[in-house]
Every structure is written in structure tokens, then in C-alpha cells.
Amino acid sequence: MSERSNESTTLDESHPAAEEVQSDSEEGAMAQESPRNSAAEIPVTSNGQLEDSHEHSFNRDLKRSLPVGLGLSETKITSHGFDSTKEGVVEAGPFPGSSASPKSSVISPSSAAASRLAGQGGRAQQKSGPVVLADEVKNPAMEKLELVRKWSLNTYKCTRQIISEKLGRGSRTVDLELEAQIDILRDNKKKYENILRLAQTLSTQLFQMVHTQRQLGDAFADLSLKSLELHEEFGYNADTQKLLAKNGETLLGAINFFIASVTTLVNKTIEDTLLTVKQYESARIEYDAYRTDLEELNLGPRDANTLPKIEQSQQLFQVHKEKYDKMRNDVSIKLKFLEENKVKVLHNQLVLFHNAIAAYFAGNQKQLEQTLKQFHIKLKTPGADAPSWLEEQVTGVRRELEVVEMAQSRLVLLLAD
């Protein structure tokens, strides 16, 4: 009885600490494994005294959970009054060789402990999330780095090949027939560009001449109205300059059409073919660069270290060889179509240029108009049905002379009366 009363007194004195032990032990017991750590719930009465009916069951469960030969004094009981990070937790581990399994006590977790555990789980998920995102972001970066590495290696090989060719140390692949056609195309382009510059100069000068002729015709027409003595002479010259200006505008339209067609041929069609030629030359340099690397590896020793390099170099060489053959075929096809198109375009434009110039300087306005109609050049020029501007000029002069003669005859009749 004395021992029981002492235990009761001790528990009564530590009652305030026991309540804190109960609240704090609920959180610690949720985090520990149930077979290893189990906490006993000590019920109390309304006045703060321990219930005697549950005391013996608590001690009995505690003794059953202890190993054989281990007394109650050897059990580690942590409470609020002792120095420990886990408060109110009764730690008792099962004996490895014992056949009796410990009975797990009832655990009543609080809402605060559940919220803290949920918060810890959420933080753990947040910490593990960015790892997956980092892997997803890392892949494009590695791909870009790999592309830069391949580009740098390819540029280095091509630069080395170009320098070797310039210094005369390296060999290059040459298609004599194709190279000759490319050289002719580049030379023809320079000549066509020179023709364009001269034709543009002629067009500019002709435009200035037509503008001058139009102004000169207006000046003659003004003087014909103000000078009665030279009315007819100024009138003839005014009509002549105006007709020359009209025919000059027609010729100017034909020349501008010629310039536009040749410009399209040179700056678009030929330029597109030369762009394909540049791609072909780049493919040829890459092909020679990888061919040189393969030849150097084949001349070296063949062992376990060099065989993978030779195989990889052979694959790269085959890829660039196929690219080179494809670009060579593309250049050959484009050169063929360019030659056919060039012959057709230049034939029509040269015929137009010749007929327009010849009709203009021959004074055949009808032929000049027919030339423009033949090539579907629309210009608003009067006198399309007239045989020629010179014949029209002569006819006009004859009519004016007849008018003058009639006026003179009337004047003679008046003087006679």
C-alpha cells in the first residue's frame, strides 16, 4: 500500500506535466513507426486524479511490451520535465528473440499534429517537383549545345579544307563540265548587267530628249500664234516636234519593257541559279573535308581505338557524299532550264529592241505601233492608223499650202474689184 500511495502521489504532482505530455506525444507518435514506438494514453478524472481502474492495465501493458528480464526501471520514459526532444513518448522496443508480440496502444492524433504532418508532406512534394522540371529544361539545352558542337566541328573542318586548297596542299573534287558551265554563267551575268546599264542610260537620255522635244513643240506653237509673218513655218516645226515626242514615248516604252525583262532574268532567274551553285560549292567543300579525314584515318593504324573513329568517319563521309551528289544534280538541272529560258526571253526582247529602234529612226510610226502590239505593250499613242509621221507631215504641209493659195486667189479677186 505504501508503494502504491507513493506512485499515486508522484503522478498527482506531475499531473500538469502529464497533460502537456499527452498533447505533445500525439505528434511524435504519428511520425514514429508503430511497432517500435507506442504511446499509452493515461485517462484522468474530472478533478485531475488518475483513474485507479486504468492504472493496473497501463502497467500490465507496459510490462508485456518490455523484453524478458528487463525491469520497469530500465524503460526509458521521457516527459516534459526531462531534457529530451520528444516529450511524453514512452519508447519500448520489442525483444528480437521474444515470441510474445507487443500490443499496440490506442493513439489519438490531434488536428494540429495532422496539419503539421500534412504541411511537411506538401513541402516534400514541392521540393521533389523542381527536379522533374529541371530535367525537362535540361534536354533542350543539351540539344542546343550538341548542335553548336557539331557546327563548330564542321566549320573547323571546312575552314581547314579551304586553307589547304588555297595553299595548294589539299586536293579538291572537280567536275570539269559543270565548272565550265558555271564560269560561263557568271561571265554572261556580268555582260548582261553591262547591257542593262547601257540600256538604262539610253532610256534616260531618250526621256530627256522627248521632254525637250515636247517643250520645243510648245514653243514653236506659241510663236506661230504670235508671229503672223512666220505663222506657217513655226506651225510646221511645232507639229514635227510634237510627233517626234509621241514616237519617242512609244520607243521609250519599248526600251523600258526590254530593261524590265532582262532585269528579271539577271536579278532573279540567274541569281537563283547562282545561289544553288553556292550551296553546291559548300557541299563540295564539306565532302572534300570529310573525305580527307577518312583518308587520314585509313592511312593510320587499325586497332580497337581507331576502328570506331573510322566507322564514324565513314558514315559522315557517306552522308556528305550523298548531299554533294544531290546538289550537283540540282545545279545541272537548273543550268539546263536556265539556258532554255534565257534563249526564249532574250530572243523576244532582242527582236523587240531591234524593231522598235529601226521603226523609230525610219520614221515608220505604223511599224513601231505594230511592234508594241506584237509584244503586248500597251501605250496610248494617237495616229495608230497613219502610215508614218513623215507622210502625215507632208500631207499637212500640202493642205496648208492649198489653204494659202485659196486665200491669195480671193485676195487677188478683191483687189481686182
Tab-separated table of C-alpha atoms in Angstrom:
chain	number	residue	atom	x	y	z
A	1	MET	CA	0.000	0.000	0.000
A	2	SER	CA	2.837	2.361	0.780
A	3	GLU	CA	4.370	1.795	-2.653
A	4	ARG	CA	1.049	2.400	-4.333
A	5	SER	CA	0.455	5.566	-2.401
A	6	ASN	CA	3.900	6.821	-3.378
A	7	GLU	CA	3.230	6.182	-7.024
A	8	SER	CA	-0.115	7.930	-6.744
A	9	THR	CA	1.474	10.926	-5.087
A	10	THR	CA	4.150	11.150	-7.759
A	11	LEU	CA	1.623	11.021	-10.575
A	12	ASP	CA	-0.532	13.654	-8.855
A	13	GLU	CA	2.399	16.011	-8.614
A	14	SER	CA	3.291	15.567	-12.266
A	15	HIS	CA	-0.312	15.954	-13.443
A	16	PRO	CA	0.192	19.333	-15.181
A	17	ALA	CA	3.192	17.915	-16.969
A	18	ALA	CA	1.221	14.817	-17.950
A	19	GLU	CA	-1.361	16.855	-19.849
A	20	GLU	CA	1.377	18.521	-21.875
A	21	VAL	CA	2.977	15.115	-22.372
A	22	GLN	CA	-0.304	13.792	-23.782
A	23	SER	CA	-0.754	16.636	-26.320
A	24	ASP	CA	2.843	16.647	-27.477
A	25	SER	CA	3.180	12.882	-27.567
A	26	GLU	CA	0.434	12.638	-30.187
A	27	GLU	CA	2.547	14.405	-32.838
A	28	GLY	CA	5.695	12.410	-32.055
A	29	ALA	CA	3.856	9.103	-32.044
A	30	MET	CA	2.424	9.769	-35.564
A	31	ALA	CA	5.917	10.228	-37.020
A	32	GLN	CA	7.460	7.098	-35.411
A	33	GLU	CA	6.869	3.536	-36.503
A	34	SER	CA	4.106	1.814	-34.539
A	35	PRO	CA	5.983	-1.465	-33.850
A	36	ARG	CA	8.916	0.439	-32.324
A	37	ASN	CA	7.392	3.407	-30.562
A	38	SER	CA	3.981	3.300	-28.954
A	39	ALA	CA	2.449	5.769	-26.519
A	40	ALA	CA	-0.090	4.896	-23.840
A	41	GLU	CA	-2.984	7.167	-23.246
A	42	ILE	CA	-3.431	7.856	-19.495
A	43	PRO	CA	-7.043	8.895	-18.766
A	44	VAL	CA	-7.802	11.186	-15.836
A	45	THR	CA	-10.964	12.151	-13.953
A	46	SER	CA	-12.668	15.488	-13.934
A	47	ASN	CA	-10.814	16.619	-10.799
A	48	GLY	CA	-7.391	15.802	-12.292
A	49	GLN	CA	-6.873	12.461	-10.408
A	50	LEU	CA	-5.814	9.293	-12.151
A	51	GLU	CA	-8.364	6.542	-12.555
A	52	ASP	CA	-7.391	3.513	-10.480
A	53	SER	CA	-9.140	1.121	-12.823
A	54	HIS	CA	-6.808	2.003	-15.701
A	55	GLU	CA	-3.575	2.169	-13.735
A	56	HIS	CA	-3.103	-1.574	-13.457
A	57	SER	CA	-3.901	-2.107	-17.148
A	58	PHE	CA	-1.366	0.564	-18.107
A	59	ASN	CA	1.391	-1.088	-16.022
A	60	ARG	CA	0.447	-4.529	-17.308
A	61	ASP	CA	0.621	-3.434	-20.979
A	62	LEU	CA	3.916	-1.722	-20.342
A	63	LYS	CA	5.437	-4.825	-18.776
A	64	ARG	CA	4.248	-7.036	-21.605
A	65	SER	CA	5.915	-4.776	-24.162
A	66	LEU	CA	9.263	-4.992	-22.335
A	67	PRO	CA	11.740	-7.796	-23.088
A	68	VAL	CA	12.120	-10.678	-20.674
A	69	GLY	CA	14.474	-9.799	-17.854
A	70	LEU	CA	14.094	-6.023	-18.293
A	71	GLY	CA	12.528	-4.250	-15.378
A	72	LEU	CA	10.430	-1.156	-15.276
A	73	SER	CA	13.387	0.860	-14.102
A	74	GLU	CA	15.240	0.160	-17.372
A	75	THR	CA	12.425	1.545	-19.533
A	76	LYS	CA	13.050	4.993	-20.943
A	77	ILE	CA	10.149	7.308	-20.156
A	78	THR	CA	10.557	10.872	-21.391
A	79	SER	CA	8.361	13.582	-20.030
A	80	HIS	CA	8.194	17.303	-20.102
A	81	GLY	CA	10.445	17.598	-17.107
A	82	PHE	CA	13.402	15.758	-18.666
A	83	ASP	CA	15.821	17.016	-21.306
A	84	SER	CA	14.578	15.409	-24.488
A	85	THR	CA	13.288	16.499	-27.873
A	86	LYS	CA	10.373	14.048	-27.780
A	87	GLU	CA	8.002	14.887	-24.958
A	88	GLY	CA	5.565	12.469	-23.392
A	89	VAL	CA	6.638	9.458	-25.507
A	90	VAL	CA	7.136	6.045	-23.951
A	91	GLU	CA	9.781	4.241	-26.038
A	92	ALA	CA	9.980	0.474	-25.690
A	93	GLY	CA	11.390	-1.758	-28.413
A	94	PRO	CA	10.429	-5.423	-28.811
A	95	PHE	CA	12.977	-8.048	-27.913
A	96	PRO	CA	14.282	-9.724	-31.105
A	97	GLY	CA	14.104	-13.239	-29.772
A	98	SER	CA	10.844	-12.925	-27.883
A	99	SER	CA	7.866	-14.850	-29.143
A	100	ALA	CA	5.378	-12.543	-27.492
A	101	SER	CA	4.340	-9.690	-29.762
A	102	PRO	CA	3.749	-6.316	-28.099
A	103	LYS	CA	0.268	-4.929	-28.007
A	104	SER	CA	-0.087	-1.585	-29.720
A	105	SER	CA	-1.813	1.060	-27.674
A	106	VAL	CA	-4.504	3.415	-28.920
A	107	ILE	CA	-3.177	6.651	-30.472
A	108	SER	CA	-5.405	9.690	-30.711
A	109	PRO	CA	-3.749	12.224	-33.070
A	110	SER	CA	-4.740	15.847	-32.688
A	111	SER	CA	-5.765	18.193	-35.512
A	112	ALA	CA	-2.644	20.328	-35.020
A	113	ALA	CA	-0.357	17.325	-35.469
A	114	ALA	CA	-2.275	16.234	-38.566
A	115	SER	CA	-1.977	19.714	-40.086
A	116	ARG	CA	1.767	19.821	-39.361
A	117	LEU	CA	2.277	16.399	-40.936
A	118	ALA	CA	0.245	17.441	-43.983
A	119	GLY	CA	2.361	20.594	-44.270
A	120	GLN	CA	5.544	18.534	-44.139
A	121	GLY	CA	4.211	16.232	-46.875
A	122	GLY	CA	3.284	19.224	-49.048
A	123	ARG	CA	6.749	20.715	-48.618
A	124	ALA	CA	8.303	17.367	-49.540
A	125	GLN	CA	6.240	17.267	-52.730
A	126	GLN	CA	7.207	20.844	-53.572
A	127	LYS	CA	10.871	20.024	-53.099
A	128	SER	CA	10.635	16.987	-55.352
A	129	GLY	CA	8.754	18.867	-58.123
A	130	PRO	CA	11.527	21.115	-59.480
A	131	VAL	CA	13.764	18.100	-60.069
A	132	VAL	CA	11.490	16.862	-62.859
A	133	LEU	CA	11.206	20.349	-64.337
A	134	ALA	CA	14.963	20.721	-64.273
A	135	ASP	CA	15.314	17.534	-66.302
A	136	GLU	CA	12.785	18.795	-68.839
A	137	VAL	CA	14.592	22.126	-69.193
A	138	LYS	CA	17.947	20.448	-69.422
A	139	ASN	CA	17.183	18.446	-72.563
A	140	PRO	CA	16.748	21.409	-74.987
A	141	ALA	CA	19.880	22.998	-73.593
A	142	MET	CA	21.845	19.835	-74.209
A	143	GLU	CA	20.443	19.600	-77.724
A	144	LYS	CA	21.475	23.176	-78.482
A	145	LEU	CA	24.903	22.522	-77.055
A	146	GLU	CA	25.223	19.454	-79.236
A	147	LEU	CA	24.191	21.443	-82.329
A	148	VAL	CA	26.754	24.128	-81.536
A	149	ARG	CA	29.413	21.477	-81.081
A	150	LYS	CA	28.612	19.853	-84.442
A	151	TRP	CA	28.503	23.232	-86.190
A	152	SER	CA	31.861	24.228	-84.708
A	153	LEU	CA	33.445	20.950	-85.739
A	154	ASN	CA	32.029	21.200	-89.266
A	155	THR	CA	33.172	24.827	-89.598
A	156	TYR	CA	36.656	23.909	-88.447
A	157	LYS	CA	36.921	21.081	-90.973
A	158	CYS	CA	35.649	23.240	-93.853
A	159	THR	CA	37.961	26.126	-92.947
A	160	ARG	CA	40.919	23.788	-92.830
A	161	GLN	CA	39.953	22.377	-96.235
A	162	ILE	CA	39.651	25.853	-97.789
A	163	ILE	CA	43.035	26.923	-96.414
A	164	SER	CA	44.616	23.717	-97.687
A	165	GLU	CA	43.187	24.349	-101.165
A	166	LYS	CA	44.383	27.967	-101.148
A	167	LEU	CA	47.880	26.887	-100.160
A	168	GLY	CA	47.886	24.099	-102.726
A	169	ARG	CA	48.305	21.316	-100.157
A	170	GLY	CA	44.855	19.756	-100.253
A	171	SER	CA	43.013	18.026	-103.074
A	172	ARG	CA	39.576	19.045	-104.309
A	173	THR	CA	36.854	17.323	-106.281
A	174	VAL	CA	36.271	18.954	-109.676
A	175	ASP	CA	33.545	18.352	-112.263
A	176	LEU	CA	35.123	19.913	-115.352
A	177	GLU	CA	31.943	20.130	-117.428
A	178	LEU	CA	29.864	21.583	-114.629
A	179	GLU	CA	32.568	24.033	-113.574
A	180	ALA	CA	32.837	25.296	-117.173
A	181	GLN	CA	29.082	25.923	-117.343
A	182	ILE	CA	29.192	27.804	-114.040
A	183	ASP	CA	32.044	30.012	-115.238
A	184	ILE	CA	30.158	30.812	-118.459
A	185	LEU	CA	27.046	31.681	-116.478
A	186	ARG	CA	28.932	34.089	-114.224
A	187	ASP	CA	30.629	35.729	-117.195
A	188	ASN	CA	27.311	36.102	-119.023
A	189	LYS	CA	25.730	37.652	-115.967
A	190	LYS	CA	28.394	40.362	-115.907
A	191	LYS	CA	27.798	41.084	-119.599
A	192	TYR	CA	24.023	41.211	-119.159
A	193	GLU	CA	24.450	43.632	-116.270
A	194	ASN	CA	26.562	45.852	-118.540
A	195	ILE	CA	23.825	45.767	-121.210
A	196	LEU	CA	21.291	46.757	-118.581
A	197	ARG	CA	23.369	49.761	-117.511
A	198	LEU	CA	23.727	50.943	-121.104
A	199	ALA	CA	20.028	50.416	-121.846
A	200	GLN	CA	19.097	52.397	-118.732
A	201	THR	CA	21.413	55.187	-119.859
A	202	LEU	CA	19.751	55.196	-123.292
A	203	SER	CA	16.319	55.267	-121.675
A	204	THR	CA	17.299	58.226	-119.509
A	205	GLN	CA	18.710	60.148	-122.446
A	206	LEU	CA	15.704	59.350	-124.636
A	207	PHE	CA	13.364	60.520	-121.897
A	208	GLN	CA	15.237	63.817	-121.674
A	209	MET	CA	15.150	64.179	-125.476
A	210	VAL	CA	11.400	63.506	-125.602
A	211	HIS	CA	10.842	66.024	-122.845
A	212	THR	CA	12.929	68.581	-124.746
A	213	GLN	CA	11.073	67.917	-127.997
A	214	ARG	CA	7.740	68.383	-126.281
A	215	GLN	CA	8.845	71.723	-124.838
A	216	LEU	CA	10.263	72.760	-128.207
A	217	GLY	CA	6.982	71.921	-129.939
A	218	ASP	CA	5.057	74.026	-127.422
A	219	ALA	CA	7.441	76.938	-128.003
A	220	PHE	CA	7.011	76.718	-131.788
A	221	ALA	CA	3.227	76.582	-131.436
A	222	ASP	CA	3.245	79.685	-129.240
A	223	LEU	CA	5.386	81.603	-131.731
A	224	SER	CA	3.166	80.549	-134.630
A	225	LEU	CA	0.256	82.314	-132.965
A	226	LYS	CA	2.190	85.486	-132.186
A	227	SER	CA	4.181	85.856	-135.440
A	228	LEU	CA	1.848	86.357	-138.359
A	229	GLU	CA	4.689	86.533	-140.874
A	230	LEU	CA	6.162	83.151	-139.761
A	231	HIS	CA	2.929	81.522	-138.729
A	232	GLU	CA	3.202	78.640	-141.169
A	233	GLU	CA	6.901	77.918	-140.545
A	234	PHE	CA	6.508	77.881	-136.760
A	235	GLY	CA	3.438	75.706	-137.150
A	236	TYR	CA	5.261	73.109	-139.267
A	237	ASN	CA	8.093	72.818	-136.745
A	238	ALA	CA	5.674	72.655	-133.809
A	239	ASP	CA	3.797	69.741	-135.373
A	240	THR	CA	7.044	67.960	-136.264
A	241	GLN	CA	8.439	68.178	-132.707
A	242	LYS	CA	5.172	67.003	-131.212
A	243	LEU	CA	5.109	63.960	-133.494
A	244	LEU	CA	8.728	63.197	-132.652
A	245	ALA	CA	7.888	63.411	-128.941
A	246	LYS	CA	4.989	60.988	-129.353
A	247	ASN	CA	7.086	58.483	-131.261
A	248	GLY	CA	9.842	58.924	-128.692
A	249	GLU	CA	7.412	57.988	-125.922
A	250	THR	CA	6.489	54.855	-127.860
A	251	LEU	CA	10.141	53.908	-128.262
A	252	LEU	CA	10.746	54.701	-124.591
A	253	GLY	CA	8.006	52.247	-123.609
A	254	ALA	CA	9.611	49.505	-125.718
A	255	ILE	CA	13.058	50.143	-124.195
A	256	ASN	CA	11.688	50.117	-120.647
A	257	PHE	CA	9.942	46.808	-121.341
A	258	PHE	CA	13.230	45.400	-122.598
A	259	ILE	CA	15.027	46.614	-119.458
A	260	ALA	CA	12.397	45.131	-117.129
A	261	SER	CA	12.510	41.711	-118.789
A	262	VAL	CA	16.308	41.490	-118.802
A	263	THR	CA	16.439	42.711	-115.191
A	264	THR	CA	14.107	39.887	-114.148
A	265	LEU	CA	16.277	37.405	-115.997
A	266	VAL	CA	19.525	38.631	-114.420
A	267	ASN	CA	18.486	39.512	-110.877
A	268	LYS	CA	16.006	36.694	-110.250
A	269	THR	CA	16.438	33.730	-112.576
A	270	ILE	CA	20.218	33.778	-112.907
A	271	GLU	CA	20.664	34.844	-109.277
A	272	ASP	CA	18.560	31.910	-108.083
A	273	THR	CA	20.720	29.533	-110.097
A	274	LEU	CA	23.900	31.078	-108.693
A	275	LEU	CA	22.507	30.643	-105.170
A	276	THR	CA	22.142	26.926	-105.876
A	277	VAL	CA	25.705	26.973	-107.207
A	278	LYS	CA	26.920	28.431	-103.894
A	279	GLN	CA	25.145	25.651	-101.997
A	280	TYR	CA	26.763	23.144	-104.331
A	281	GLU	CA	30.213	24.604	-103.644
A	282	SER	CA	29.612	24.450	-99.871
A	283	ALA	CA	28.556	20.809	-100.175
A	284	ARG	CA	31.675	20.113	-102.234
A	285	ILE	CA	33.939	21.642	-99.551
A	286	GLU	CA	32.253	19.579	-96.809
A	287	TYR	CA	32.567	16.452	-98.930
A	288	ASP	CA	36.284	17.029	-99.517
A	289	ALA	CA	36.866	17.843	-95.834
A	290	TYR	CA	35.324	14.596	-94.589
A	291	ARG	CA	36.946	12.665	-97.426
A	292	THR	CA	40.344	13.956	-96.307
A	293	ASP	CA	39.635	12.942	-92.698
A	294	LEU	CA	38.655	9.443	-93.778
A	295	GLU	CA	41.789	9.076	-95.888
A	296	GLU	CA	43.987	10.156	-92.970
A	297	LEU	CA	42.322	7.643	-90.641
A	298	ASN	CA	42.687	4.847	-93.190
A	299	LEU	CA	46.402	5.561	-93.504
A	300	GLY	CA	46.857	5.249	-89.740
A	301	PRO	CA	46.947	2.091	-87.616
A	302	ARG	CA	43.835	-0.012	-87.123
A	303	ASP	CA	43.195	-1.012	-83.525
A	304	ALA	CA	40.363	-1.078	-81.015
A	305	ASN	CA	40.589	2.698	-80.514
A	306	THR	CA	40.727	3.773	-84.164
A	307	LEU	CA	38.152	1.375	-85.631
A	308	PRO	CA	35.135	3.191	-84.081
A	309	LYS	CA	36.519	6.509	-85.325
A	310	ILE	CA	36.992	5.101	-88.821
A	311	GLU	CA	33.456	3.741	-88.843
A	312	GLN	CA	32.016	7.062	-87.682
A	313	SER	CA	34.094	8.961	-90.247
A	314	GLN	CA	32.880	6.582	-92.956
A	315	GLN	CA	29.261	7.300	-92.037
A	316	LEU	CA	29.795	11.077	-92.076
A	317	PHE	CA	31.622	10.808	-95.391
A	318	GLN	CA	28.725	8.868	-96.906
A	319	VAL	CA	26.198	11.453	-95.696
A	320	HIS	CA	28.126	14.368	-97.217
A	321	LYS	CA	28.775	12.424	-100.411
A	322	GLU	CA	25.028	11.954	-100.914
A	323	LYS	CA	24.483	15.655	-100.228
A	324	TYR	CA	27.183	16.595	-102.739
A	325	ASP	CA	25.717	14.341	-105.444
A	326	LYS	CA	22.245	15.765	-104.852
A	327	MET	CA	23.438	19.376	-105.112
A	328	ARG	CA	25.406	18.583	-108.262
A	329	ASN	CA	22.302	17.145	-109.917
A	330	ASP	CA	20.261	20.180	-108.834
A	331	VAL	CA	22.798	22.563	-110.355
A	332	SER	CA	22.867	20.629	-113.629
A	333	ILE	CA	19.068	20.703	-113.905
A	334	LYS	CA	18.839	24.408	-113.067
A	335	LEU	CA	21.534	25.291	-115.586
A	336	LYS	CA	19.639	23.395	-118.278
A	337	PHE	CA	16.330	25.120	-117.571
A	338	LEU	CA	18.059	28.482	-117.255
A	339	GLU	CA	19.615	28.125	-120.682
A	340	GLU	CA	16.253	27.330	-122.265
A	341	ASN	CA	14.512	30.192	-120.501
A	342	LYS	CA	17.314	32.616	-121.288
A	343	VAL	CA	17.220	31.842	-125.010
A	344	LYS	CA	13.466	32.345	-125.185
A	345	VAL	CA	13.439	35.592	-123.190
A	346	LEU	CA	16.430	37.187	-124.873
A	347	HIS	CA	15.209	36.206	-128.342
A	348	ASN	CA	11.910	38.036	-127.857
A	349	GLN	CA	13.481	41.051	-126.168
A	350	LEU	CA	16.204	41.468	-128.785
A	351	VAL	CA	13.626	41.296	-131.594
A	352	LEU	CA	11.538	43.930	-129.790
A	353	PHE	CA	14.510	46.210	-129.256
A	354	HIS	CA	15.649	45.946	-132.878
A	355	ASN	CA	12.233	46.511	-134.461
A	356	ALA	CA	11.402	49.449	-132.203
A	357	ILE	CA	14.699	51.240	-132.832
A	358	ALA	CA	14.525	50.609	-136.605
A	359	ALA	CA	10.918	51.820	-136.890
A	360	TYR	CA	11.612	54.932	-134.845
A	361	PHE	CA	14.615	56.115	-136.811
A	362	ALA	CA	12.995	55.137	-140.125
A	363	GLY	CA	10.034	57.320	-139.275
A	364	ASN	CA	7.604	54.417	-139.650
A	365	GLN	CA	5.082	55.016	-136.903
A	366	LYS	CA	2.846	52.190	-138.081
A	367	GLN	CA	5.645	49.646	-137.795
A	368	LEU	CA	6.540	50.979	-134.365
A	369	GLU	CA	2.964	50.534	-133.159
A	370	GLN	CA	2.801	47.013	-134.586
A	371	THR	CA	5.990	46.100	-132.781
A	372	LEU	CA	4.483	47.143	-129.460
A	373	LYS	CA	1.289	45.224	-130.181
A	374	GLN	CA	3.301	42.138	-131.049
A	375	PHE	CA	4.833	42.099	-127.573
A	376	HIS	CA	1.598	43.180	-125.836
A	377	ILE	CA	2.915	46.586	-124.798
A	378	LYS	CA	0.024	48.974	-124.268
A	379	LEU	CA	0.717	52.649	-124.922
A	380	LYS	CA	-1.747	55.429	-125.581
A	381	THR	CA	-0.356	56.926	-128.772
A	382	PRO	CA	-2.525	58.766	-131.289
A	383	GLY	CA	-2.241	58.267	-135.031
A	384	ALA	CA	-2.068	54.490	-134.978
A	385	ASP	CA	-3.708	54.223	-138.415
A	386	ALA	CA	-1.369	56.739	-140.054
A	387	PRO	CA	1.227	55.241	-142.418
A	388	SER	CA	4.104	57.281	-140.989
A	389	TRP	CA	4.654	60.539	-139.222
A	390	LEU	CA	6.738	61.905	-142.133
A	391	GLU	CA	3.982	61.183	-144.630
A	392	GLU	CA	1.471	62.787	-142.317
A	393	GLN	CA	3.713	65.798	-142.013
A	394	VAL	CA	3.978	66.159	-145.793
A	395	THR	CA	0.213	65.808	-146.175
A	396	GLY	CA	-0.355	68.530	-143.610
A	397	VAL	CA	2.019	70.865	-145.370
A	398	ARG	CA	0.228	70.336	-148.688
A	399	ARG	CA	-3.136	71.089	-147.120
A	400	GLU	CA	-1.823	74.268	-145.582
A	401	LEU	CA	-0.343	75.331	-148.937
A	402	GLU	CA	-3.693	74.777	-150.610
A	403	VAL	CA	-5.345	76.940	-147.965
A	404	VAL	CA	-2.783	79.673	-148.564
A	405	GLU	CA	-3.265	79.534	-152.325
A	406	MET	CA	-7.029	79.819	-151.921
A	407	ALA	CA	-6.593	82.839	-149.662
A	408	GLN	CA	-4.270	84.509	-152.160
A	409	SER	CA	-6.705	83.948	-155.033
A	410	ARG	CA	-9.518	85.527	-153.028
A	411	LEU	CA	-7.299	88.476	-152.195
A	412	VAL	CA	-6.492	88.989	-155.886
A	413	LEU	CA	-10.171	88.938	-156.745
A	414	LEU	CA	-10.944	91.547	-154.105
A	415	LEU	CA	-8.159	93.813	-155.345
A	416	ALA	CA	-9.387	93.477	-158.928
A	417	ASP	CA	-12.887	94.570	-157.896
